[in-house]
Tab-separated table of C-alpha atoms and ligand atoms in Angstrom:
chain	number	residue	atom	x	y	z
A	1	MET	CA	-5.688	-11.887	91.031
A	2	LYS	CA	-3.549	-10.352	93.727
A	3	LYS	CA	-5.506	-8.956	96.639
A	4	THR	CA	-4.367	-5.702	98.173
A	5	LYS	CA	-4.662	-5.670	101.943
A	6	ILE	CA	-6.524	-2.682	103.275
A	7	SER	CA	-6.613	-2.202	107.015
A	8	LYS	CA	-9.841	-1.432	108.851
A	9	GLN	CA	-8.298	1.873	109.820
A	10	THR	CA	-7.754	2.819	106.137
A	11	ILE	CA	-11.338	1.905	105.248
A	12	LYS	CA	-12.560	4.050	108.112
A	13	HIS	CA	-10.445	6.976	106.834
A	14	LEU	CA	-11.707	6.491	103.265
A	15	LEU	CA	-15.316	6.372	104.438
A	16	THR	CA	-14.896	9.528	106.505
A	17	ALA	CA	-13.273	11.291	103.536
A	18	SER	CA	-16.031	10.262	101.095
A	19	VAL	CA	-18.731	11.368	103.529
A	20	LEU	CA	-16.994	14.740	103.745
A	21	ILE	CA	-16.822	15.001	99.930
A	22	VAL	CA	-20.468	14.023	99.501
A	23	SER	CA	-21.690	16.395	102.189
A	24	SER	CA	-19.647	19.277	100.776
A	25	CYS	CA	-21.173	18.641	97.316
A	26	VAL	CA	-24.729	18.375	98.456
A	27	ASN	CA	-24.749	21.017	101.142
A	28	ALA	CA	-22.150	23.735	101.485
A	29	ASN	CA	-21.746	24.979	97.885
A	30	VAL	CA	-25.154	24.299	96.381
A	31	ASP	CA	-25.663	26.632	93.398
A	32	THR	CA	-29.112	25.848	92.162
A	33	ILE	CA	-32.241	23.943	93.089
A	34	ILE	CA	-34.873	22.893	90.531
A	35	TYR	CA	-38.396	21.820	91.464
A	36	ALA	CA	-39.679	19.588	88.663
A	37	GLY	CA	-43.388	18.740	88.403
A	38	GLN	CA	-42.469	15.733	86.279
A	39	ALA	CA	-38.853	14.666	85.712
A	40	LEU	CA	-37.273	12.186	83.335
A	41	ILE	CA	-34.108	11.486	85.303
A	42	ASP	CA	-33.114	8.377	83.339
A	43	PRO	CA	-34.885	8.104	79.955
A	44	LEU	CA	-34.690	4.292	80.180
A	45	GLU	CA	-36.914	4.442	83.268
A	46	PRO	CA	-40.374	5.947	83.834
A	47	SER	CA	-40.509	9.670	84.605
A	48	ARG	CA	-41.201	10.670	88.218
A	49	SER	CA	-43.441	13.365	89.630
A	50	LYS	CA	-42.420	16.058	92.151
A	51	GLN	CA	-38.629	15.919	92.152
A	52	THR	CA	-35.983	18.231	93.565
A	53	LEU	CA	-32.751	18.450	91.564
A	54	VAL	CA	-29.706	19.956	93.217
A	55	ILE	CA	-27.107	21.435	90.843
A	56	ASP	CA	-23.588	22.168	91.980
A	57	GLY	CA	-20.503	23.066	89.933
A	58	GLY	CA	-22.265	22.378	86.632
A	59	LYS	CA	-23.293	18.854	87.639
A	60	VAL	CA	-26.287	17.158	89.192
A	61	ALA	CA	-25.342	16.819	92.854
A	62	ALA	CA	-28.498	15.101	94.069
A	63	VAL	CA	-32.056	14.188	93.114
A	64	TYR	CA	-34.781	13.874	95.782
A	65	ASP	CA	-38.392	12.728	95.778
A	66	GLY	CA	-40.667	15.603	96.783
A	67	TYR	CA	-39.852	19.281	97.037
A	68	ARG	CA	-37.037	20.036	99.505
A	69	THR	CA	-36.601	23.550	100.870
A	70	PRO	CA	-33.195	25.269	100.503
A	71	GLN	CA	-33.031	25.334	104.307
A	72	SER	CA	-33.528	21.558	104.545
A	73	LEU	CA	-30.702	21.149	102.012
A	74	ASN	CA	-28.562	23.485	104.114
A	75	ALA	CA	-28.382	25.834	101.113
A	76	PRO	CA	-30.328	28.973	102.058
A	77	ASN	CA	-28.611	31.026	99.315
A	78	ALA	CA	-29.246	28.640	96.407
A	79	LYS	CA	-31.055	29.985	93.365
A	80	VAL	CA	-34.401	28.161	93.062
A	81	TYR	CA	-36.145	27.454	89.728
A	82	ASP	CA	-39.791	26.574	90.195
A	83	LEU	CA	-40.682	24.216	87.325
A	84	LYS	CA	-43.526	22.504	89.192
A	85	ASP	CA	-45.808	22.888	86.158
A	86	LYS	CA	-43.164	21.595	83.712
A	87	TYR	CA	-41.711	18.322	82.395
A	88	VAL	CA	-37.977	18.344	83.128
A	89	MET	CA	-35.555	16.129	81.204
A	90	PRO	CA	-31.932	15.854	80.070
A	91	GLY	CA	-30.873	18.320	77.350
A	92	LEU	CA	-31.461	16.942	73.850
A	93	ILE	CA	-28.560	15.732	71.701
A	94	ASP	CA	-28.524	16.048	67.892
A	95	MET	CA	-25.977	13.695	66.343
A	96	HIS	CA	-25.934	15.310	62.891
A	97	VAL	CA	-25.795	19.058	62.396
A	98	HIS	CA	-23.802	21.489	60.265
A	99	LEU	CA	-23.628	24.627	62.403
A	100	ALA	CA	-21.421	26.446	59.884
A	101	PHE	CA	-24.133	26.262	57.209
A	102	GLU	CA	-27.792	26.989	56.797
A	103	ARG	CA	-29.340	26.175	53.464
A	104	ASN	CA	-31.059	29.195	51.978
A	105	PRO	CA	-32.419	28.821	48.447
A	106	ALA	CA	-32.511	32.634	48.110
A	107	ALA	CA	-28.809	33.086	48.952
A	108	ASN	CA	-26.084	33.804	46.401
A	109	PRO	CA	-25.081	30.307	45.171
A	110	HIS	CA	-21.484	31.541	44.764
A	111	GLN	CA	-21.157	32.462	48.457
A	112	TRP	CA	-18.630	29.639	48.768
A	113	VAL	CA	-16.120	31.485	46.631
A	114	THR	CA	-16.849	35.081	47.637
A	115	GLU	CA	-16.608	34.677	51.405
A	116	TYR	CA	-13.769	34.215	53.847
A	117	ALA	CA	-13.986	31.641	56.637
A	118	THR	CA	-14.502	34.586	58.995
A	119	ASP	CA	-17.689	35.614	57.154
A	120	GLN	CA	-19.000	32.103	57.499
A	121	ALA	CA	-18.183	31.940	61.215
A	122	LEU	CA	-19.893	35.255	61.946
A	123	ARG	CA	-22.956	34.224	59.946
A	124	ALA	CA	-23.115	30.946	61.889
A	125	ILE	CA	-23.358	32.543	65.357
A	126	PRO	CA	-27.196	32.612	65.444
A	127	ASN	CA	-27.272	28.981	64.237
A	128	LEU	CA	-25.589	28.039	67.510
A	129	SER	CA	-27.828	30.091	69.810
A	130	ASN	CA	-30.963	28.916	67.961
A	131	THR	CA	-29.894	25.306	68.505
A	132	LEU	CA	-29.255	25.725	72.231
A	133	GLU	CA	-32.447	27.701	72.788
A	134	ALA	CA	-34.373	24.877	71.080
A	135	GLY	CA	-33.229	22.592	73.914
A	136	PHE	CA	-30.310	20.911	72.130
A	137	THR	CA	-27.546	21.213	74.699
A	138	SER	CA	-25.096	18.969	72.793
A	139	VAL	CA	-24.539	18.393	69.096
A	140	ARG	CA	-22.258	16.376	66.873
A	141	ASP	CA	-21.246	18.646	64.008
A	142	LEU	CA	-20.631	16.414	60.992
A	143	GLY	CA	-18.792	18.624	58.555
A	144	GLY	CA	-17.849	22.248	58.476
A	145	PRO	CA	-14.574	23.865	57.374
A	146	HIS	CA	-11.944	23.427	60.105
A	147	LYS	CA	-11.206	27.163	60.111
A	148	VAL	CA	-14.849	27.835	60.978
A	149	ILE	CA	-16.192	25.056	63.177
A	150	PHE	CA	-13.291	24.719	65.618
A	151	ALA	CA	-13.258	28.506	66.142
A	152	LEU	CA	-17.000	28.398	66.881
A	153	LYS	CA	-16.539	25.503	69.281
A	154	ARG	CA	-13.748	27.335	71.123
A	155	ALA	CA	-15.854	30.506	71.355
A	156	VAL	CA	-18.679	28.496	72.984
A	157	ASP	CA	-16.274	26.786	75.402
A	158	ASN	CA	-14.868	30.183	76.405
A	159	HIS	CA	-18.365	31.714	76.804
A	160	ARG	CA	-17.782	34.311	74.070
A	161	ILE	CA	-20.845	33.159	72.145
A	162	ILE	CA	-23.884	31.099	73.120
A	163	GLY	CA	-24.247	27.597	71.770
A	164	PRO	CA	-24.501	23.901	72.511
A	165	ARG	CA	-21.660	21.652	73.617
A	166	ILE	CA	-20.034	20.756	70.268
A	167	PHE	CA	-18.353	17.521	69.187
A	168	ALA	CA	-17.044	18.386	65.729
A	169	ALA	CA	-15.705	16.532	62.701
A	170	GLY	CA	-14.277	19.494	60.778
A	171	ASP	CA	-13.387	18.656	57.175
A	172	PHE	CA	-15.019	15.611	55.552
A	173	ILE	CA	-12.953	12.601	54.567
A	174	SER	CA	-13.952	12.167	50.917
A	175	ALA	CA	-12.618	10.853	47.628
A	176	THR	CA	-11.564	13.437	45.046
A	177	GLY	CA	-14.779	14.475	43.308
A	178	GLY	CA	-16.732	12.622	46.014
A	179	HIS	CA	-19.673	13.938	48.020
A	180	GLY	CA	-17.390	15.844	50.431
A	181	ASP	CA	-15.446	17.599	47.665
A	182	LEU	CA	-16.477	20.824	45.924
A	183	HIS	CA	-18.547	20.684	42.730
A	184	GLY	CA	-20.308	22.867	40.239
A	185	TYR	CA	-17.453	25.065	38.978
A	186	ARG	CA	-14.818	24.906	36.257
A	187	HIS	CA	-12.194	22.305	37.153
A	188	ASP	CA	-9.430	24.836	37.859
A	189	ILE	CA	-11.772	26.852	40.105
A	190	ASN	CA	-12.827	23.665	41.952
A	191	GLN	CA	-9.135	22.925	42.472
A	192	LEU	CA	-8.590	26.347	44.075
A	193	VAL	CA	-11.481	26.055	46.527
A	194	THR	CA	-11.248	22.310	47.042
A	195	GLY	CA	-12.897	20.421	49.891
A	196	GLY	CA	-10.213	20.733	52.565
A	197	LEU	CA	-7.795	18.530	54.487
A	198	GLY	CA	-9.799	15.317	54.076
A	199	ILE	CA	-9.826	14.752	50.306
A	200	CYS	CA	-7.937	11.516	49.684
A	201	ASN	CA	-7.280	8.738	47.174
A	202	GLY	CA	-5.841	5.357	48.098
A	203	ALA	CA	-5.429	3.834	51.564
A	204	ASP	CA	-2.137	5.603	52.386
A	205	ASP	CA	-3.461	8.986	51.377
A	206	CYS	CA	-6.645	8.383	53.388
A	207	ARG	CA	-4.534	7.640	56.479
A	208	ARG	CA	-2.790	10.979	55.880
A	209	ALA	CA	-6.186	12.676	55.534
A	210	VAL	CA	-7.516	11.287	58.846
A	211	ARG	CA	-4.325	12.318	60.649
A	212	SER	CA	-4.542	15.858	59.182
A	213	VAL	CA	-8.176	16.239	60.167
A	214	VAL	CA	-7.447	15.021	63.717
A	215	LYS	CA	-4.466	17.407	63.847
A	216	SER	CA	-6.774	20.277	62.899
A	217	GLY	CA	-8.948	19.523	65.966
A	218	ALA	CA	-11.517	16.869	65.019
A	219	ASP	CA	-13.356	15.079	67.849
A	220	VAL	CA	-14.911	12.584	65.428
A	221	ILE	CA	-14.272	11.544	61.819
A	222	LYS	CA	-16.943	11.998	59.147
A	223	VAL	CA	-16.400	10.015	55.978
A	224	THR	CA	-18.575	10.319	52.886
A	225	ALA	CA	-18.659	6.627	51.959
A	226	THR	CA	-21.189	7.127	49.145
A	227	GLY	CA	-22.513	9.876	46.926
A	228	GLY	CA	-24.884	12.387	48.487
A	229	VAL	CA	-28.009	14.237	47.517
A	230	LEU	CA	-26.904	17.851	47.885
A	231	SER	CA	-23.560	17.736	46.044
A	232	ASN	CA	-23.980	19.284	42.598
A	233	THR	CA	-22.837	16.253	40.617
A	234	ALA	CA	-24.792	13.592	38.755
A	235	ALA	CA	-22.786	10.850	40.448
A	236	GLY	CA	-25.625	8.986	42.149
A	237	VAL	CA	-25.386	7.703	45.704
A	238	LYS	CA	-23.193	4.627	45.275
A	239	GLN	CA	-20.012	3.716	47.153
A	240	GLN	CA	-17.267	6.311	46.523
A	241	LEU	CA	-14.446	5.179	48.799
A	242	THR	CA	-13.119	1.683	48.249
A	243	ASP	CA	-13.163	-1.052	50.909
A	244	ASP	CA	-9.430	-0.677	51.567
A	245	GLU	CA	-9.727	3.113	51.825
A	246	LEU	CA	-12.593	2.766	54.333
A	247	ALA	CA	-10.635	0.210	56.368
A	248	ALA	CA	-7.583	2.509	56.457
A	249	ILE	CA	-9.742	5.466	57.557
A	250	VAL	CA	-11.408	3.553	60.402
A	251	THR	CA	-8.207	1.930	61.690
A	252	THR	CA	-6.349	5.240	61.679
A	253	ALA	CA	-9.190	7.140	63.368
A	254	HIS	CA	-9.658	4.500	66.058
A	255	SER	CA	-5.922	4.386	66.723
A	256	LEU	CA	-6.125	8.141	67.406
A	257	GLY	CA	-9.087	7.682	69.755
A	258	ARG	CA	-11.684	9.065	67.343
A	259	LYS	CA	-14.975	7.416	66.383
A	260	VAL	CA	-15.982	7.346	62.721
A	261	THR	CA	-19.352	8.016	61.196
A	262	ALA	CA	-20.125	7.354	57.543
A	263	HIS	CA	-22.472	9.310	55.347
A	264	ALA	CA	-23.989	6.463	53.304
A	265	HIS	CA	-27.062	6.129	51.087
A	266	GLY	CA	-26.340	3.262	48.633
A	267	THR	CA	-26.513	-0.329	49.904
A	268	GLU	CA	-22.935	-1.403	49.046
A	269	GLY	CA	-21.538	1.739	50.642
A	270	ILE	CA	-23.552	1.200	53.850
A	271	ASN	CA	-22.440	-2.419	54.083
A	272	ALA	CA	-18.800	-1.687	53.249
A	273	ALA	CA	-18.637	1.070	55.871
A	274	ILE	CA	-20.088	-1.179	58.586
A	275	LYS	CA	-17.685	-3.987	57.648
A	276	ALA	CA	-14.811	-1.489	57.853
A	277	GLY	CA	-15.892	-0.797	61.454
A	278	VAL	CA	-17.516	2.650	61.434
A	279	ASN	CA	-19.428	3.479	64.623
A	280	SER	CA	-22.484	4.891	62.880
A	281	ILE	CA	-24.176	5.317	59.523
A	282	GLU	CA	-25.787	8.639	58.577
A	283	HIS	CA	-28.985	8.436	56.463
A	284	GLY	CA	-28.748	4.698	55.565
A	285	SER	CA	-31.350	5.217	52.838
A	286	TYR	CA	-30.934	1.966	50.897
A	287	LEU	CA	-30.189	-0.389	53.764
A	288	ASN	CA	-31.252	-3.964	53.001
A	289	LYS	CA	-31.451	-7.334	54.779
A	290	ALA	CA	-27.685	-7.807	54.679
A	291	SER	CA	-27.192	-4.305	56.108
A	292	ILE	CA	-29.532	-5.097	59.001
A	293	GLU	CA	-27.515	-8.222	59.812
A	294	LEU	CA	-24.319	-6.160	59.720
A	295	PHE	CA	-25.781	-3.387	61.909
A	296	LYS	CA	-26.745	-5.984	64.519
A	297	GLN	CA	-23.507	-7.940	64.303
A	298	HIS	CA	-21.322	-4.818	64.744
A	299	GLY	CA	-23.618	-2.836	67.078
A	300	THR	CA	-23.480	0.042	64.594
A	301	TYR	CA	-25.855	2.975	65.089
A	302	LEU	CA	-28.137	4.473	62.468
A	303	VAL	CA	-28.694	8.245	62.449
A	304	PRO	CA	-31.800	8.563	60.249
A	305	THR	CA	-31.965	12.361	59.403
A	306	LEU	CA	-35.617	12.145	58.285
A	307	LEU	CA	-35.966	15.917	58.523
A	308	ALA	CA	-33.318	16.390	55.819
A	309	GLY	CA	-35.297	14.174	53.434
A	310	ALA	CA	-38.523	16.058	54.173
A	311	THR	CA	-36.822	19.470	53.812
A	312	VAL	CA	-35.148	18.843	50.440
A	313	THR	CA	-38.339	17.257	49.089
A	314	GLU	CA	-40.196	20.498	49.876
A	315	GLU	CA	-37.387	22.611	48.412
A	316	ALA	CA	-37.271	20.593	45.181
A	317	LYS	CA	-40.951	21.490	44.652
A	318	SER	CA	-40.563	25.211	45.284
A	319	ASN	CA	-37.020	26.177	44.204
A	320	PRO	CA	-36.646	26.356	40.408
A	321	LYS	CA	-32.947	27.159	40.853
A	322	MET	CA	-32.123	23.781	42.434
A	323	PRO	CA	-29.624	22.148	40.030
A	324	ALA	CA	-31.004	19.232	37.985
A	325	ALA	CA	-28.362	16.821	39.331
A	326	ILE	CA	-29.628	17.521	42.871
A	327	VAL	CA	-33.353	17.363	42.000
A	328	ASP	CA	-32.855	13.911	40.448
A	329	LYS	CA	-31.179	12.586	43.583
A	330	VAL	CA	-33.833	14.136	45.856
A	331	LYS	CA	-36.582	12.329	43.920
A	332	GLN	CA	-34.633	9.089	44.113
A	333	VAL	CA	-33.484	9.111	47.754
A	334	ALA	CA	-35.921	11.089	49.924
A	335	PRO	CA	-38.880	8.666	49.581
A	336	VAL	CA	-36.836	5.600	50.632
A	337	MET	CA	-35.517	7.196	53.850
A	338	LYS	CA	-38.838	6.508	55.593
A	339	GLU	CA	-38.729	2.803	54.626
A	340	ALA	CA	-35.125	2.482	55.809
A	341	PHE	CA	-36.079	3.983	59.175
A	342	GLN	CA	-39.040	1.621	59.535
A	343	LYS	CA	-36.868	-1.411	58.724
A	344	ALA	CA	-34.320	-0.271	61.310
A	345	LEU	CA	-37.089	0.142	63.866
A	346	LYS	CA	-38.625	-3.252	63.129
A	347	HIS	CA	-35.274	-5.028	63.477
A	348	LYS	CA	-34.306	-3.089	66.619
A	349	ILE	CA	-31.129	-1.530	65.212
A	350	ASN	CA	-29.484	1.069	67.491
A	351	ILE	CA	-30.904	4.442	66.491
A	352	ALA	CA	-29.472	7.809	67.545
A	353	PHE	CA	-31.329	11.059	66.913
A	354	GLY	CA	-29.928	13.275	64.129
A	355	THR	CA	-31.403	15.872	61.794
A	356	ASP	CA	-28.739	17.110	59.347
A	357	SER	CA	-29.714	20.634	60.486
A	358	GLY	CA	-28.195	23.173	58.167
A	359	VAL	CA	-30.176	21.414	55.456
A	360	SER	CA	-33.223	22.287	57.612
A	361	ARG	CA	-33.185	25.455	59.725
A	362	HIS	CA	-31.154	25.435	62.936
A	363	GLY	CA	-33.462	25.452	65.955
A	364	THR	CA	-36.164	23.355	64.264
A	365	ASN	CA	-34.321	20.129	65.188
A	366	ALA	CA	-37.229	18.741	67.242
A	367	LYS	CA	-39.319	18.333	64.082
A	368	GLU	CA	-37.247	15.187	63.493
A	369	ALA	CA	-38.901	13.715	66.600
A	370	GLU	CA	-42.343	14.361	65.132
A	371	LEU	CA	-41.356	12.488	61.945
A	372	MET	CA	-39.896	9.582	63.944
A	373	VAL	CA	-43.202	9.184	65.791
A	374	ALA	CA	-45.223	9.610	62.573
A	375	TYR	CA	-43.155	6.764	61.046
A	376	GLY	CA	-43.796	4.410	63.964
A	377	MET	CA	-41.332	5.016	66.797
A	378	SER	CA	-42.811	5.388	70.286
A	379	GLU	CA	-42.457	8.756	72.027
A	380	LYS	CA	-40.360	7.184	74.770
A	381	GLN	CA	-38.011	5.565	72.221
A	382	VAL	CA	-37.541	8.938	70.553
A	383	LEU	CA	-36.604	10.503	73.897
A	384	VAL	CA	-34.081	7.696	74.478
A	385	SER	CA	-32.598	8.172	70.974
A	386	ALA	CA	-31.970	11.880	71.655
A	387	THR	CA	-30.485	11.358	75.124
A	388	VAL	CA	-29.105	8.005	76.306
A	389	SER	CA	-28.408	6.521	72.847
A	390	ALA	CA	-26.845	9.697	71.466
A	391	ALA	CA	-24.656	10.039	74.574
A	392	LYS	CA	-23.501	6.451	74.168
A	393	LEU	CA	-22.591	6.969	70.509
A	394	LEU	CA	-20.643	10.080	71.521
A	395	GLY	CA	-18.772	8.024	74.136
A	396	GLN	CA	-20.209	10.459	76.743
A	397	GLU	CA	-22.648	8.157	78.525
A	398	HIS	CA	-21.039	8.974	81.886
A	399	ASN	CA	-21.635	12.721	81.462
A	400	LEU	CA	-24.618	13.224	79.190
A	401	GLY	CA	-28.108	11.872	78.460
A	402	ARG	CA	-29.302	11.310	82.046
A	403	LEU	CA	-29.817	13.449	85.142
A	404	ASN	CA	-28.584	11.047	87.801
A	405	THR	CA	-26.130	12.285	90.417
A	406	GLY	CA	-22.768	13.152	88.858
A	407	MET	CA	-24.064	13.799	85.345
A	408	ASN	CA	-23.629	17.168	83.622
A	409	ALA	CA	-26.429	19.580	84.490
A	410	ASP	CA	-27.732	19.847	80.914
A	411	ILE	CA	-31.421	20.249	81.673
A	412	ILE	CA	-34.456	21.415	79.728
A	413	ALA	CA	-38.083	21.899	80.689
A	414	LEU	CA	-41.175	21.511	78.515
A	415	ASN	CA	-44.699	22.880	78.932
A	416	LYS	CA	-46.263	19.489	78.178
A	417	ASN	CA	-45.362	15.823	78.593
A	418	PRO	CA	-43.553	14.603	75.413
A	419	GLU	CA	-44.390	10.988	76.297
A	420	HIS	CA	-48.005	11.886	75.359
A	421	ASP	CA	-47.304	14.325	72.510
A	422	ILE	CA	-43.795	14.486	71.055
A	423	ARG	CA	-44.484	17.959	69.639
A	424	ALA	CA	-43.940	19.157	73.212
A	425	LEU	CA	-40.215	19.130	72.291
A	426	GLN	CA	-40.828	21.992	69.865
A	427	GLN	CA	-41.484	24.466	72.707
A	428	VAL	CA	-38.710	24.627	75.259
A	429	PRO	CA	-39.163	27.382	77.841
A	430	PHE	CA	-36.149	26.498	80.039
A	431	VAL	CA	-32.595	25.550	79.026
A	432	MET	CA	-29.636	24.903	81.312
A	433	LYS	CA	-26.226	23.750	80.081
A	434	ALA	CA	-23.500	22.748	82.550
A	435	GLY	CA	-25.461	24.409	85.348
A	436	ILE	CA	-25.834	27.757	83.552
A	437	VAL	CA	-29.349	28.870	82.606
A	438	TYR	CA	-29.580	30.192	79.019
A	439	LYS	CA	-33.349	30.464	78.734
A	440	GLU	CA	-36.087	30.781	81.366
B	501	ZN	ZN1	-24.975	16.179	56.805
């Protein structure tokens, strides 16, 4: 390796410059000071009591032990939030939501064909605010029409509506007639309202589909590798895209700098998707021994979505209008999701928090955490899955999931300590995203 010579003089200049930068961040322009009674700065470490967090320009500028006065921080005009009786932690991250939808058994089942994308976007606005106010400051949206979800994302970015930071997939990549396509109507009607830019058949066509979806604005690619529970077709939950189609999808997405996540229930579909190189598996209901080996070998994440299983199980009992094809799949799949999660836990597979909200109500995302604990995960592991692990799977570990200096100021406060009772996540009295307070 070639060494670059740096003179002592240059080092001295660099040091002086960095001191100036640091002092200007921490002192002159301090926006906000938070006093945290208990603070989980890095979820991989123990929480600390009595911390002062300094927020500047939407980022964490400094964290101090003890409570520092604005005067001692040379910031007499800073806004101070006194959360001395609260548990302060990084904003939660949900890796599987559908902000453009909310399942409502009482709604007109033909809404799909009567509404414009604009109707859907307007109807979705409270889904976004409910999610943020529940403490979820970032979400990965895994499927919503591109005309709806990217408009919603832009409106949040431009502060026209209130919502979480969104990483969105847009249209699903799915086989014709697959889980991500439209079902339940006459063939010619299905053709008219078909599933979007991502419907593809054959490796070449699937490359085209990934490129189109990325062109439409996708941050991440969602592929429906197997059948799914809530599509109105008696097609089961087996593999729907072939091995060569999956390989083409992953290679194309990765070459465009996009991660891929696969909706997968059936064993062969899970295993084929991991072999093809997807970054995560959604649901993973029928994962087996071979799947566990593959998860570990490839470092693939599992996003369990236990809340979706619990929600559709309840609905199947109470909604007589649920189509028979869907009821059958609910009965088949929902009970095994718990076992899959427990196997993943036992074998220490990477797990990232995700709910499939939209199946359940937006803003109730933290109920997933209660299920994860009920099925054997420790409270601390759950907190890690919804912060550090989720951030890593997003490729945002340098911005999100922790509250160390330099991280985004996505901060929530809880009335109680979630390390003792995870239900504490279901009441979030304080929410800050990028240094802006949305709830206090
Ligand atoms: Zn989903």
